[in-house]
Amino acid sequence: MNKHIYPYFKKENVYLDELKADDIQRYYYRKSLEGITSNSLLRHHSNLYTCLKYATKKHLIQQNPMMDVVRPKAVKFVPNFYSPTELINLLEVSKDSKIYVCIILAALLGLRRSEIIGLKWQNVNFTDKTIMIKLKAYRLRKDDNDTISPKLKTSSSYRILCLPDVLIKYLTNLRDLQLTKLKSPDYNQEYKDFICVDECGNRLNLDQVTNTFIRLIKQKNLRKIRFHDLRHSCATMLMILGYSIKQIQLWLGHSDISTTGNIYLHISTKDKSDMAKRINDVIQIYL
């Protein structure tokens, strides 16, 4: 609401009691010209409907204009992802990147960018080899700093994941390195509890992760994907390894199994020989 809807109608000088269906349809059209996807516009539609329904109930407006608005059409989402071989290559060529910790957590655990930035060392249990997802980073406005919040996307987003040995080893070394750097007077002590910090101790932010990843992909001449597509790549790898849609749903923290199924079901038709080859690709780097 604060990022798109409110600023738009404020700029257009359209007040609540003057809002018409045509104003909302025009909003959808202009936002589509700005590059907002149909699926994002569907969320805008849902938010507007809920708000205006409440306004009608409270007699702030006489009639809900959404009743005459044509709902944006949904476009079936087909994920872009790296194969296990491409994923391993990315992990190899990005080891010196300042966002490598974010890349490996997204690639091996399928975490959302916001969940990664919110991770603290206290969320990692090195004895049980688990990690708890319970915080996220978010930003209300473009120019704001990231805020860490305990309110995740859905209740299913709160989860405990088991850590692969390779990730336990990496996080152990990273923690030791950060503890050593903490002794330096120039190291930022403010974010010492966070996992994802730069070499000076400053917490990485959402834009840094996105922009650095874009540059990295281009510099290393890798196939273009978004940072969020590492999450899809992890899910794809889990399907290739033979895990069920339900298991992947719980791993990714989807609230609805249909979300997982609609996105990844088409991947499950891989034949067994291809699965065996890709499994070999996955484990080869760790042997």
PDB file of C-alpha atoms in Angstrom:
ATOM      1  CA  MET A   1       0.000   0.000   0.000  1.00  0.00           C
ATOM      2  CA  ASN A   2       2.687   2.508   1.025  1.00  0.00           C
ATOM      3  CA  LYS A   3       4.979   1.779  -1.913  1.00  0.00           C
ATOM      4  CA  HIS A   4       2.567   1.927  -4.858  1.00  0.00           C
ATOM      5  CA  ILE A   5      -1.120   2.463  -4.113  1.00  0.00           C
ATOM      6  CA  TYR A   6      -1.090   5.369  -1.652  1.00  0.00           C
ATOM      7  CA  PRO A   7       1.594   7.438  -3.474  1.00  0.00           C
ATOM      8  CA  TYR A   8      -0.208   7.005  -6.799  1.00  0.00           C
ATOM      9  CA  PHE A   9      -3.628   8.186  -5.678  1.00  0.00           C
ATOM     10  CA  LYS A  10      -2.122  10.977  -3.584  1.00  0.00           C
ATOM     11  CA  LYS A  11      -0.287  12.259  -6.657  1.00  0.00           C
ATOM     12  CA  GLU A  12      -3.496  12.013  -8.692  1.00  0.00           C
ATOM     13  CA  ASN A  13      -5.414  13.914  -5.972  1.00  0.00           C
ATOM     14  CA  VAL A  14      -8.029  11.174  -5.813  1.00  0.00           C
ATOM     15  CA  TYR A  15      -9.643  11.010  -2.370  1.00  0.00           C
ATOM     16  CA  LEU A  16     -11.315   7.972  -0.848  1.00  0.00           C
ATOM     17  CA  ASP A  17     -14.869   9.254  -1.221  1.00  0.00           C
ATOM     18  CA  GLU A  18     -14.179  10.181  -4.867  1.00  0.00           C
ATOM     19  CA  LEU A  19     -12.577   6.893  -5.902  1.00  0.00           C
ATOM     20  CA  LYS A  20     -14.230   5.236  -8.901  1.00  0.00           C
ATOM     21  CA  ALA A  21     -13.718   1.936 -10.700  1.00  0.00           C
ATOM     22  CA  ASP A  22     -12.211   3.795 -13.668  1.00  0.00           C
ATOM     23  CA  ASP A  23      -9.569   5.324 -11.380  1.00  0.00           C
ATOM     24  CA  ILE A  24      -8.518   1.867 -10.234  1.00  0.00           C
ATOM     25  CA  GLN A  25      -8.487   0.453 -13.770  1.00  0.00           C
ATOM     26  CA  ARG A  26      -6.302   3.376 -14.821  1.00  0.00           C
ATOM     27  CA  TYR A  27      -3.990   2.608 -11.890  1.00  0.00           C
ATOM     28  CA  TYR A  28      -3.588  -0.995 -13.086  1.00  0.00           C
ATOM     29  CA  TYR A  29      -2.838   0.184 -16.620  1.00  0.00           C
ATOM     30  CA  ARG A  30      -0.201   2.710 -15.579  1.00  0.00           C
ATOM     31  CA  LYS A  31       1.478   0.287 -13.191  1.00  0.00           C
ATOM     32  CA  SER A  32       1.650  -2.319 -15.949  1.00  0.00           C
ATOM     33  CA  LEU A  33       3.462   0.255 -18.109  1.00  0.00           C
ATOM     34  CA  GLU A  34       5.957   0.680 -15.255  1.00  0.00           C
ATOM     35  CA  GLY A  35       6.735  -3.022 -15.457  1.00  0.00           C
ATOM     36  CA  ILE A  36       4.633  -4.284 -12.555  1.00  0.00           C
ATOM     37  CA  THR A  37       3.729  -7.899 -13.341  1.00  0.00           C
ATOM     38  CA  SER A  38       0.186  -9.225 -13.607  1.00  0.00           C
ATOM     39  CA  ASN A  39       0.698 -11.368 -10.515  1.00  0.00           C
ATOM     40  CA  SER A  40       1.878  -8.337  -8.531  1.00  0.00           C
ATOM     41  CA  LEU A  41      -1.156  -6.385  -9.730  1.00  0.00           C
ATOM     42  CA  LEU A  42      -3.321  -9.222  -8.436  1.00  0.00           C
ATOM     43  CA  ARG A  43      -1.899  -8.579  -4.969  1.00  0.00           C
ATOM     44  CA  HIS A  44      -2.602  -4.864  -5.389  1.00  0.00           C
ATOM     45  CA  HIS A  45      -6.161  -5.805  -6.387  1.00  0.00           C
ATOM     46  CA  SER A  46      -6.562  -7.932  -3.271  1.00  0.00           C
ATOM     47  CA  ASN A  47      -5.223  -5.167  -1.014  1.00  0.00           C
ATOM     48  CA  LEU A  48      -7.524  -2.584  -2.570  1.00  0.00           C
ATOM     49  CA  TYR A  49     -10.526  -4.876  -2.278  1.00  0.00           C
ATOM     50  CA  THR A  50      -9.858  -5.555   1.410  1.00  0.00           C
ATOM     51  CA  CYS A  51      -9.306  -1.882   2.265  1.00  0.00           C
ATOM     52  CA  LEU A  52     -12.331  -0.624   0.360  1.00  0.00           C
ATOM     53  CA  LYS A  53     -14.534  -3.375   1.764  1.00  0.00           C
ATOM     54  CA  TYR A  54     -13.532  -2.204   5.239  1.00  0.00           C
ATOM     55  CA  ALA A  55     -14.191   1.429   4.255  1.00  0.00           C
ATOM     56  CA  THR A  56     -17.676   0.444   3.073  1.00  0.00           C
ATOM     57  CA  LYS A  57     -18.364  -1.437   6.298  1.00  0.00           C
ATOM     58  CA  LYS A  58     -17.345   1.616   8.329  1.00  0.00           C
ATOM     59  CA  HIS A  59     -19.560   3.853   6.134  1.00  0.00           C
ATOM     60  CA  LEU A  60     -16.565   5.873   4.948  1.00  0.00           C
ATOM     61  CA  ILE A  61     -17.827   5.289   1.403  1.00  0.00           C
ATOM     62  CA  GLN A  62     -21.305   4.326   0.217  1.00  0.00           C
ATOM     63  CA  GLN A  63     -20.288   1.677  -2.302  1.00  0.00           C
ATOM     64  CA  ASN A  64     -17.183  -0.399  -2.930  1.00  0.00           C
ATOM     65  CA  PRO A  65     -15.875   0.626  -6.386  1.00  0.00           C
ATOM     66  CA  MET A  66     -13.992  -2.679  -6.588  1.00  0.00           C
ATOM     67  CA  MET A  67     -17.275  -4.396  -7.439  1.00  0.00           C
ATOM     68  CA  ASP A  68     -17.022  -2.846 -10.925  1.00  0.00           C
ATOM     69  CA  VAL A  69     -13.272  -3.355 -11.404  1.00  0.00           C
ATOM     70  CA  VAL A  70     -12.000  -5.990 -13.823  1.00  0.00           C
ATOM     71  CA  ARG A  71      -9.591  -8.248 -11.951  1.00  0.00           C
ATOM     72  CA  PRO A  72      -6.078  -8.460 -13.481  1.00  0.00           C
ATOM     73  CA  LYS A  73      -5.428 -11.789 -15.158  1.00  0.00           C
ATOM     74  CA  ALA A  74      -3.053 -14.191 -13.452  1.00  0.00           C
ATOM     75  CA  VAL A  75      -0.056 -15.425 -15.431  1.00  0.00           C
ATOM     76  CA  LYS A  76       1.171 -18.903 -14.563  1.00  0.00           C
ATOM     77  CA  PHE A  77       4.623 -18.595 -13.052  1.00  0.00           C
ATOM     78  CA  VAL A  78       7.361 -20.778 -14.516  1.00  0.00           C
ATOM     79  CA  PRO A  79      10.483 -20.591 -12.343  1.00  0.00           C
ATOM     80  CA  ASN A  80      13.930 -19.908 -13.724  1.00  0.00           C
ATOM     81  CA  PHE A  81      16.583 -21.979 -11.997  1.00  0.00           C
ATOM     82  CA  TYR A  82      20.101 -23.374 -12.190  1.00  0.00           C
ATOM     83  CA  SER A  83      20.747 -27.065 -12.616  1.00  0.00           C
ATOM     84  CA  PRO A  84      22.814 -28.684  -9.831  1.00  0.00           C
ATOM     85  CA  THR A  85      25.896 -28.413 -12.056  1.00  0.00           C
ATOM     86  CA  GLU A  86      25.307 -24.698 -12.639  1.00  0.00           C
ATOM     87  CA  LEU A  87      24.661 -24.218  -8.933  1.00  0.00           C
ATOM     88  CA  ILE A  88      27.963 -25.807  -7.988  1.00  0.00           C
ATOM     89  CA  ASN A  89      29.756 -23.685 -10.584  1.00  0.00           C
ATOM     90  CA  LEU A  90      28.193 -20.551  -9.093  1.00  0.00           C
ATOM     91  CA  LEU A  91      29.363 -21.547  -5.610  1.00  0.00           C
ATOM     92  CA  GLU A  92      32.874 -22.080  -6.949  1.00  0.00           C
ATOM     93  CA  VAL A  93      33.232 -18.778  -8.815  1.00  0.00           C
ATOM     94  CA  SER A  94      31.583 -16.632  -6.129  1.00  0.00           C
ATOM     95  CA  LYS A  95      33.720 -17.666  -3.143  1.00  0.00           C
ATOM     96  CA  ASP A  96      35.428 -14.265  -2.980  1.00  0.00           C
ATOM     97  CA  SER A  97      32.194 -12.294  -3.214  1.00  0.00           C
ATOM     98  CA  LYS A  98      31.053 -10.272  -0.208  1.00  0.00           C
ATOM     99  CA  ILE A  99      27.609 -11.887  -0.560  1.00  0.00           C
ATOM    100  CA  TYR A 100      28.915 -15.467  -0.762  1.00  0.00           C
ATOM    101  CA  VAL A 101      27.313 -16.252   2.592  1.00  0.00           C
ATOM    102  CA  CYS A 102      23.956 -15.164   1.136  1.00  0.00           C
ATOM    103  CA  ILE A 103      24.498 -17.179  -2.037  1.00  0.00           C
ATOM    104  CA  ILE A 104      25.360 -20.433  -0.269  1.00  0.00           C
ATOM    105  CA  LEU A 105      22.431 -20.096   2.148  1.00  0.00           C
ATOM    106  CA  ALA A 106      20.005 -19.472  -0.713  1.00  0.00           C
ATOM    107  CA  ALA A 107      21.462 -22.220  -2.894  1.00  0.00           C
ATOM    108  CA  LEU A 108      21.679 -24.985  -0.282  1.00  0.00           C
ATOM    109  CA  LEU A 109      18.743 -24.079   1.976  1.00  0.00           C
ATOM    110  CA  GLY A 110      16.410 -22.261  -0.417  1.00  0.00           C
ATOM    111  CA  LEU A 111      16.039 -19.309   1.942  1.00  0.00           C
ATOM    112  CA  ARG A 112      14.412 -16.061   0.903  1.00  0.00           C
ATOM    113  CA  ARG A 113      16.669 -13.017   0.660  1.00  0.00           C
ATOM    114  CA  SER A 114      14.803 -11.350   3.541  1.00  0.00           C
ATOM    115  CA  GLU A 115      15.235 -14.451   5.729  1.00  0.00           C
ATOM    116  CA  ILE A 116      18.970 -14.588   5.027  1.00  0.00           C
ATOM    117  CA  ILE A 117      19.589 -10.962   6.001  1.00  0.00           C
ATOM    118  CA  GLY A 118      17.689 -11.532   9.261  1.00  0.00           C
ATOM    119  CA  LEU A 119      19.752 -14.538  10.367  1.00  0.00           C
ATOM    120  CA  LYS A 120      21.655 -14.275  13.646  1.00  0.00           C
ATOM    121  CA  TRP A 121      24.309 -16.575  15.058  1.00  0.00           C
ATOM    122  CA  GLN A 122      21.977 -17.508  17.895  1.00  0.00           C
ATOM    123  CA  ASN A 123      19.705 -19.083  15.257  1.00  0.00           C
ATOM    124  CA  VAL A 124      22.388 -21.667  14.442  1.00  0.00           C
ATOM    125  CA  ASN A 125      22.744 -24.767  16.617  1.00  0.00           C
ATOM    126  CA  PHE A 126      26.145 -26.177  15.730  1.00  0.00           C
ATOM    127  CA  THR A 127      25.638 -29.209  17.988  1.00  0.00           C
ATOM    128  CA  ASP A 128      22.335 -30.301  16.465  1.00  0.00           C
ATOM    129  CA  LYS A 129      23.343 -28.979  13.030  1.00  0.00           C
ATOM    130  CA  THR A 130      20.168 -26.939  12.632  1.00  0.00           C
ATOM    131  CA  ILE A 131      19.215 -23.381  11.784  1.00  0.00           C
ATOM    132  CA  MET A 132      16.041 -21.585  12.878  1.00  0.00           C
ATOM    133  CA  ILE A 133      14.298 -19.182  10.509  1.00  0.00           C
ATOM    134  CA  LYS A 134      12.513 -16.620  12.683  1.00  0.00           C
ATOM    135  CA  LEU A 135      13.488 -13.112  11.510  1.00  0.00           C
ATOM    136  CA  LYS A 136      13.374 -11.212   8.242  1.00  0.00           C
ATOM    137  CA  ALA A 137      14.564  -7.934   6.778  1.00  0.00           C
ATOM    138  CA  TYR A 138      12.071  -5.625   5.108  1.00  0.00           C
ATOM    139  CA  ARG A 139      11.824  -2.094   3.805  1.00  0.00           C
ATOM    140  CA  LEU A 140       8.694   0.053   3.696  1.00  0.00           C
ATOM    141  CA  ARG A 141      10.044   2.692   1.322  1.00  0.00           C
ATOM    142  CA  LYS A 142      12.824   2.652  -1.242  1.00  0.00           C
ATOM    143  CA  ASP A 143      15.074   5.103   0.607  1.00  0.00           C
ATOM    144  CA  ASP A 144      14.595   3.504   4.033  1.00  0.00           C
ATOM    145  CA  ASN A 145      17.135   1.282   5.746  1.00  0.00           C
ATOM    146  CA  ASP A 146      16.301  -2.385   6.210  1.00  0.00           C
ATOM    147  CA  THR A 147      14.354  -3.221   9.352  1.00  0.00           C
ATOM    148  CA  ILE A 148      14.626  -6.603  11.073  1.00  0.00           C
ATOM    149  CA  SER A 149      11.264  -8.038  12.082  1.00  0.00           C
ATOM    150  CA  PRO A 150      10.035 -11.264  13.722  1.00  0.00           C
ATOM    151  CA  LYS A 151       7.003 -11.191  11.408  1.00  0.00           C
ATOM    152  CA  LEU A 152       7.723 -13.567   8.532  1.00  0.00           C
ATOM    153  CA  LYS A 153       5.754 -13.951   5.302  1.00  0.00           C
ATOM    154  CA  THR A 154       3.440 -16.662   6.698  1.00  0.00           C
ATOM    155  CA  SER A 155       3.274 -18.861   9.797  1.00  0.00           C
ATOM    156  CA  SER A 156       4.818 -21.657   7.711  1.00  0.00           C
ATOM    157  CA  SER A 157       7.883 -19.483   7.148  1.00  0.00           C
ATOM    158  CA  TYR A 158       8.905 -20.100  10.775  1.00  0.00           C
ATOM    159  CA  ARG A 159      10.883 -23.317  10.499  1.00  0.00           C
ATOM    160  CA  ILE A 160      13.945 -25.237  11.627  1.00  0.00           C
ATOM    161  CA  LEU A 161      16.163 -26.712   8.912  1.00  0.00           C
ATOM    162  CA  CYS A 162      18.938 -29.254   9.171  1.00  0.00           C
ATOM    163  CA  LEU A 163      22.298 -28.034   7.910  1.00  0.00           C
ATOM    164  CA  PRO A 164      24.432 -30.015   5.456  1.00  0.00           C
ATOM    165  CA  ASP A 165      27.926 -30.747   6.768  1.00  0.00           C
ATOM    166  CA  VAL A 166      29.468 -28.527   4.102  1.00  0.00           C
ATOM    167  CA  LEU A 167      27.391 -25.608   5.412  1.00  0.00           C
ATOM    168  CA  ILE A 168      28.237 -26.382   9.045  1.00  0.00           C
ATOM    169  CA  LYS A 169      31.922 -26.268   8.122  1.00  0.00           C
ATOM    170  CA  TYR A 170      31.512 -22.996   6.228  1.00  0.00           C
ATOM    171  CA  LEU A 171      29.512 -21.296   8.995  1.00  0.00           C
ATOM    172  CA  THR A 172      31.967 -22.470  11.663  1.00  0.00           C
ATOM    173  CA  ASN A 173      34.864 -20.914   9.749  1.00  0.00           C
ATOM    174  CA  LEU A 174      32.870 -17.746   9.093  1.00  0.00           C
ATOM    175  CA  ARG A 175      31.976 -17.370  12.769  1.00  0.00           C
ATOM    176  CA  ASP A 176      35.612 -17.820  13.808  1.00  0.00           C
ATOM    177  CA  LEU A 177      36.702 -15.223  11.247  1.00  0.00           C
ATOM    178  CA  GLN A 178      34.129 -12.708  12.464  1.00  0.00           C
ATOM    179  CA  LEU A 179      35.115 -13.286  16.108  1.00  0.00           C
ATOM    180  CA  THR A 180      38.727 -12.557  15.185  1.00  0.00           C
ATOM    181  CA  LYS A 181      37.768  -9.368  13.337  1.00  0.00           C
ATOM    182  CA  LEU A 182      35.705  -8.231  16.333  1.00  0.00           C
ATOM    183  CA  LYS A 183      38.982  -7.574  18.153  1.00  0.00           C
ATOM    184  CA  SER A 184      39.805  -4.793  15.690  1.00  0.00           C
ATOM    185  CA  PRO A 185      38.775  -1.267  16.800  1.00  0.00           C
ATOM    186  CA  ASP A 186      37.708  -0.511  13.224  1.00  0.00           C
ATOM    187  CA  TYR A 187      35.227  -3.385  13.079  1.00  0.00           C
ATOM    188  CA  ASN A 188      31.546  -2.440  13.474  1.00  0.00           C
ATOM    189  CA  GLN A 189      30.309  -4.001  16.722  1.00  0.00           C
ATOM    190  CA  GLU A 190      26.666  -3.044  16.152  1.00  0.00           C
ATOM    191  CA  TYR A 191      25.848  -6.061  13.989  1.00  0.00           C
ATOM    192  CA  LYS A 192      28.044  -8.667  15.683  1.00  0.00           C
ATOM    193  CA  ASP A 193      25.034 -10.950  16.226  1.00  0.00           C
ATOM    194  CA  PHE A 194      24.213 -11.124  12.510  1.00  0.00           C
ATOM    195  CA  ILE A 195      25.594 -13.752  10.164  1.00  0.00           C
ATOM    196  CA  CYS A 196      25.512 -11.686   6.973  1.00  0.00           C
ATOM    197  CA  VAL A 197      27.934  -8.810   7.427  1.00  0.00           C
ATOM    198  CA  ASP A 198      30.689  -7.407   5.231  1.00  0.00           C
ATOM    199  CA  GLU A 199      34.415  -7.384   5.979  1.00  0.00           C
ATOM    200  CA  CYS A 200      33.981  -4.288   8.180  1.00  0.00           C
ATOM    201  CA  GLY A 201      31.108  -5.736  10.201  1.00  0.00           C
ATOM    202  CA  ASN A 202      28.319  -3.782   8.499  1.00  0.00           C
ATOM    203  CA  ARG A 203      25.123  -5.762   8.013  1.00  0.00           C
ATOM    204  CA  LEU A 204      24.412  -6.551   4.372  1.00  0.00           C
ATOM    205  CA  ASN A 205      21.164  -5.084   3.091  1.00  0.00           C
ATOM    206  CA  LEU A 206      18.553  -6.244   0.595  1.00  0.00           C
ATOM    207  CA  ASP A 207      19.707  -3.980  -2.235  1.00  0.00           C
ATOM    208  CA  GLN A 208      23.349  -4.960  -1.779  1.00  0.00           C
ATOM    209  CA  VAL A 209      22.488  -8.618  -2.196  1.00  0.00           C
ATOM    210  CA  THR A 210      20.398  -8.023  -5.314  1.00  0.00           C
ATOM    211  CA  ASN A 211      22.767  -5.602  -7.038  1.00  0.00           C
ATOM    212  CA  THR A 212      25.954  -7.481  -6.174  1.00  0.00           C
ATOM    213  CA  PHE A 213      24.432 -10.720  -7.451  1.00  0.00           C
ATOM    214  CA  ILE A 214      23.474  -9.079 -10.758  1.00  0.00           C
ATOM    215  CA  ARG A 215      27.033  -7.806 -11.235  1.00  0.00           C
ATOM    216  CA  LEU A 216      28.518 -11.153 -10.234  1.00  0.00           C
ATOM    217  CA  ILE A 217      26.446 -13.084 -12.773  1.00  0.00           C
ATOM    218  CA  LYS A 218      27.501 -10.670 -15.497  1.00  0.00           C
ATOM    219  CA  GLN A 219      31.194 -10.609 -14.538  1.00  0.00           C
ATOM    220  CA  LYS A 220      31.434 -14.398 -14.378  1.00  0.00           C
ATOM    221  CA  ASN A 221      29.512 -14.784 -17.648  1.00  0.00           C
ATOM    222  CA  LEU A 222      26.895 -17.016 -16.018  1.00  0.00           C
ATOM    223  CA  ARG A 223      23.380 -17.605 -17.263  1.00  0.00           C
ATOM    224  CA  LYS A 224      21.204 -14.747 -16.046  1.00  0.00           C
ATOM    225  CA  ILE A 225      18.946 -15.500 -13.082  1.00  0.00           C
ATOM    226  CA  ARG A 226      17.667 -13.470 -10.133  1.00  0.00           C
ATOM    227  CA  PHE A 227      18.958 -14.004  -6.611  1.00  0.00           C
ATOM    228  CA  HIS A 228      15.510 -15.347  -5.670  1.00  0.00           C
ATOM    229  CA  ASP A 229      15.918 -17.982  -8.378  1.00  0.00           C
ATOM    230  CA  LEU A 230      18.520 -19.672  -6.161  1.00  0.00           C
ATOM    231  CA  ARG A 231      15.532 -20.646  -4.014  1.00  0.00           C
ATOM    232  CA  HIS A 232      13.930 -22.248  -7.060  1.00  0.00           C
ATOM    233  CA  SER A 233      17.250 -23.919  -7.861  1.00  0.00           C
ATOM    234  CA  CYS A 234      17.367 -25.465  -4.384  1.00  0.00           C
ATOM    235  CA  ALA A 235      13.805 -26.754  -4.760  1.00  0.00           C
ATOM    236  CA  THR A 236      14.665 -28.202  -8.160  1.00  0.00           C
ATOM    237  CA  MET A 237      17.661 -30.011  -6.694  1.00  0.00           C
ATOM    238  CA  LEU A 238      15.478 -31.462  -3.921  1.00  0.00           C
ATOM    239  CA  MET A 239      13.004 -32.756  -6.498  1.00  0.00           C
ATOM    240  CA  ILE A 240      15.811 -34.329  -8.510  1.00  0.00           C
ATOM    241  CA  LEU A 241      16.997 -36.023  -5.321  1.00  0.00           C
ATOM    242  CA  GLY A 242      13.548 -37.583  -5.006  1.00  0.00           C
ATOM    243  CA  TYR A 243      11.873 -35.555  -2.252  1.00  0.00           C
ATOM    244  CA  SER A 244       8.095 -35.134  -2.360  1.00  0.00           C
ATOM    245  CA  ILE A 245       6.177 -31.920  -2.978  1.00  0.00           C
ATOM    246  CA  LYS A 246       5.041 -32.001   0.670  1.00  0.00           C
ATOM    247  CA  GLN A 247       8.612 -32.312   1.946  1.00  0.00           C
ATOM    248  CA  ILE A 248       9.756 -29.448  -0.276  1.00  0.00           C
ATOM    249  CA  GLN A 249       6.802 -27.331   0.876  1.00  0.00           C
ATOM    250  CA  LEU A 250       7.895 -27.682   4.501  1.00  0.00           C
ATOM    251  CA  TRP A 251      11.541 -27.024   3.615  1.00  0.00           C
ATOM    252  CA  LEU A 252      10.776 -23.830   1.700  1.00  0.00           C
ATOM    253  CA  GLY A 253       8.190 -22.606   4.183  1.00  0.00           C
ATOM    254  CA  HIS A 254       5.282 -22.407   1.729  1.00  0.00           C
ATOM    255  CA  SER A 255       1.949 -22.047   3.530  1.00  0.00           C
ATOM    256  CA  ASP A 256       0.045 -23.943   0.828  1.00  0.00           C
ATOM    257  CA  ILE A 257       1.202 -27.128  -0.880  1.00  0.00           C
ATOM    258  CA  SER A 258      -0.483 -25.926  -4.080  1.00  0.00           C
ATOM    259  CA  THR A 259       2.058 -23.095  -4.221  1.00  0.00           C
ATOM    260  CA  THR A 260       4.875 -25.622  -4.243  1.00  0.00           C
ATOM    261  CA  GLY A 261       3.098 -27.942  -6.647  1.00  0.00           C
ATOM    262  CA  ASN A 262       2.117 -25.245  -9.126  1.00  0.00           C
ATOM    263  CA  ILE A 263       5.684 -23.987  -9.340  1.00  0.00           C
ATOM    264  CA  TYR A 264       7.676 -27.207  -9.309  1.00  0.00           C
ATOM    265  CA  LEU A 265       5.408 -30.062 -10.367  1.00  0.00           C
ATOM    266  CA  HIS A 266       6.559 -29.980 -13.981  1.00  0.00           C
ATOM    267  CA  ILE A 267      10.101 -30.813 -12.857  1.00  0.00           C
ATOM    268  CA  SER A 268       9.106 -34.205 -11.424  1.00  0.00           C
ATOM    269  CA  THR A 269       9.043 -35.876 -14.863  1.00  0.00           C
ATOM    270  CA  LYS A 270      12.843 -36.181 -14.958  1.00  0.00           C
ATOM    271  CA  ASP A 271      13.838 -39.710 -15.915  1.00  0.00           C
ATOM    272  CA  LYS A 272      15.886 -41.857 -13.549  1.00  0.00           C
ATOM    273  CA  SER A 273      19.106 -41.802 -15.541  1.00  0.00           C
ATOM    274  CA  ASP A 274      19.069 -38.013 -15.585  1.00  0.00           C
ATOM    275  CA  MET A 275      18.374 -37.978 -11.832  1.00  0.00           C
ATOM    276  CA  ALA A 276      21.329 -40.283 -11.191  1.00  0.00           C
ATOM    277  CA  LYS A 277      23.636 -38.063 -13.227  1.00  0.00           C
ATOM    278  CA  ARG A 278      22.510 -34.923 -11.431  1.00  0.00           C
ATOM    279  CA  ILE A 279      22.824 -36.556  -8.008  1.00  0.00           C
ATOM    280  CA  ASN A 280      26.408 -37.362  -8.936  1.00  0.00           C
ATOM    281  CA  ASP A 281      26.917 -33.730  -9.953  1.00  0.00           C
ATOM    282  CA  VAL A 282      25.605 -32.577  -6.581  1.00  0.00           C
ATOM    283  CA  ILE A 283      27.738 -34.802  -4.363  1.00  0.00           C
ATOM    284  CA  GLN A 284      30.905 -34.700  -6.475  1.00  0.00           C
ATOM    285  CA  ILE A 285      32.106 -31.400  -5.031  1.00  0.00           C
ATOM    286  CA  TYR A 286      31.768 -32.667  -1.462  1.00  0.00           C
ATOM    287  CA  LEU A 287      33.672 -35.974  -1.829  1.00  0.00           C
TER     288      LEU A 287
END
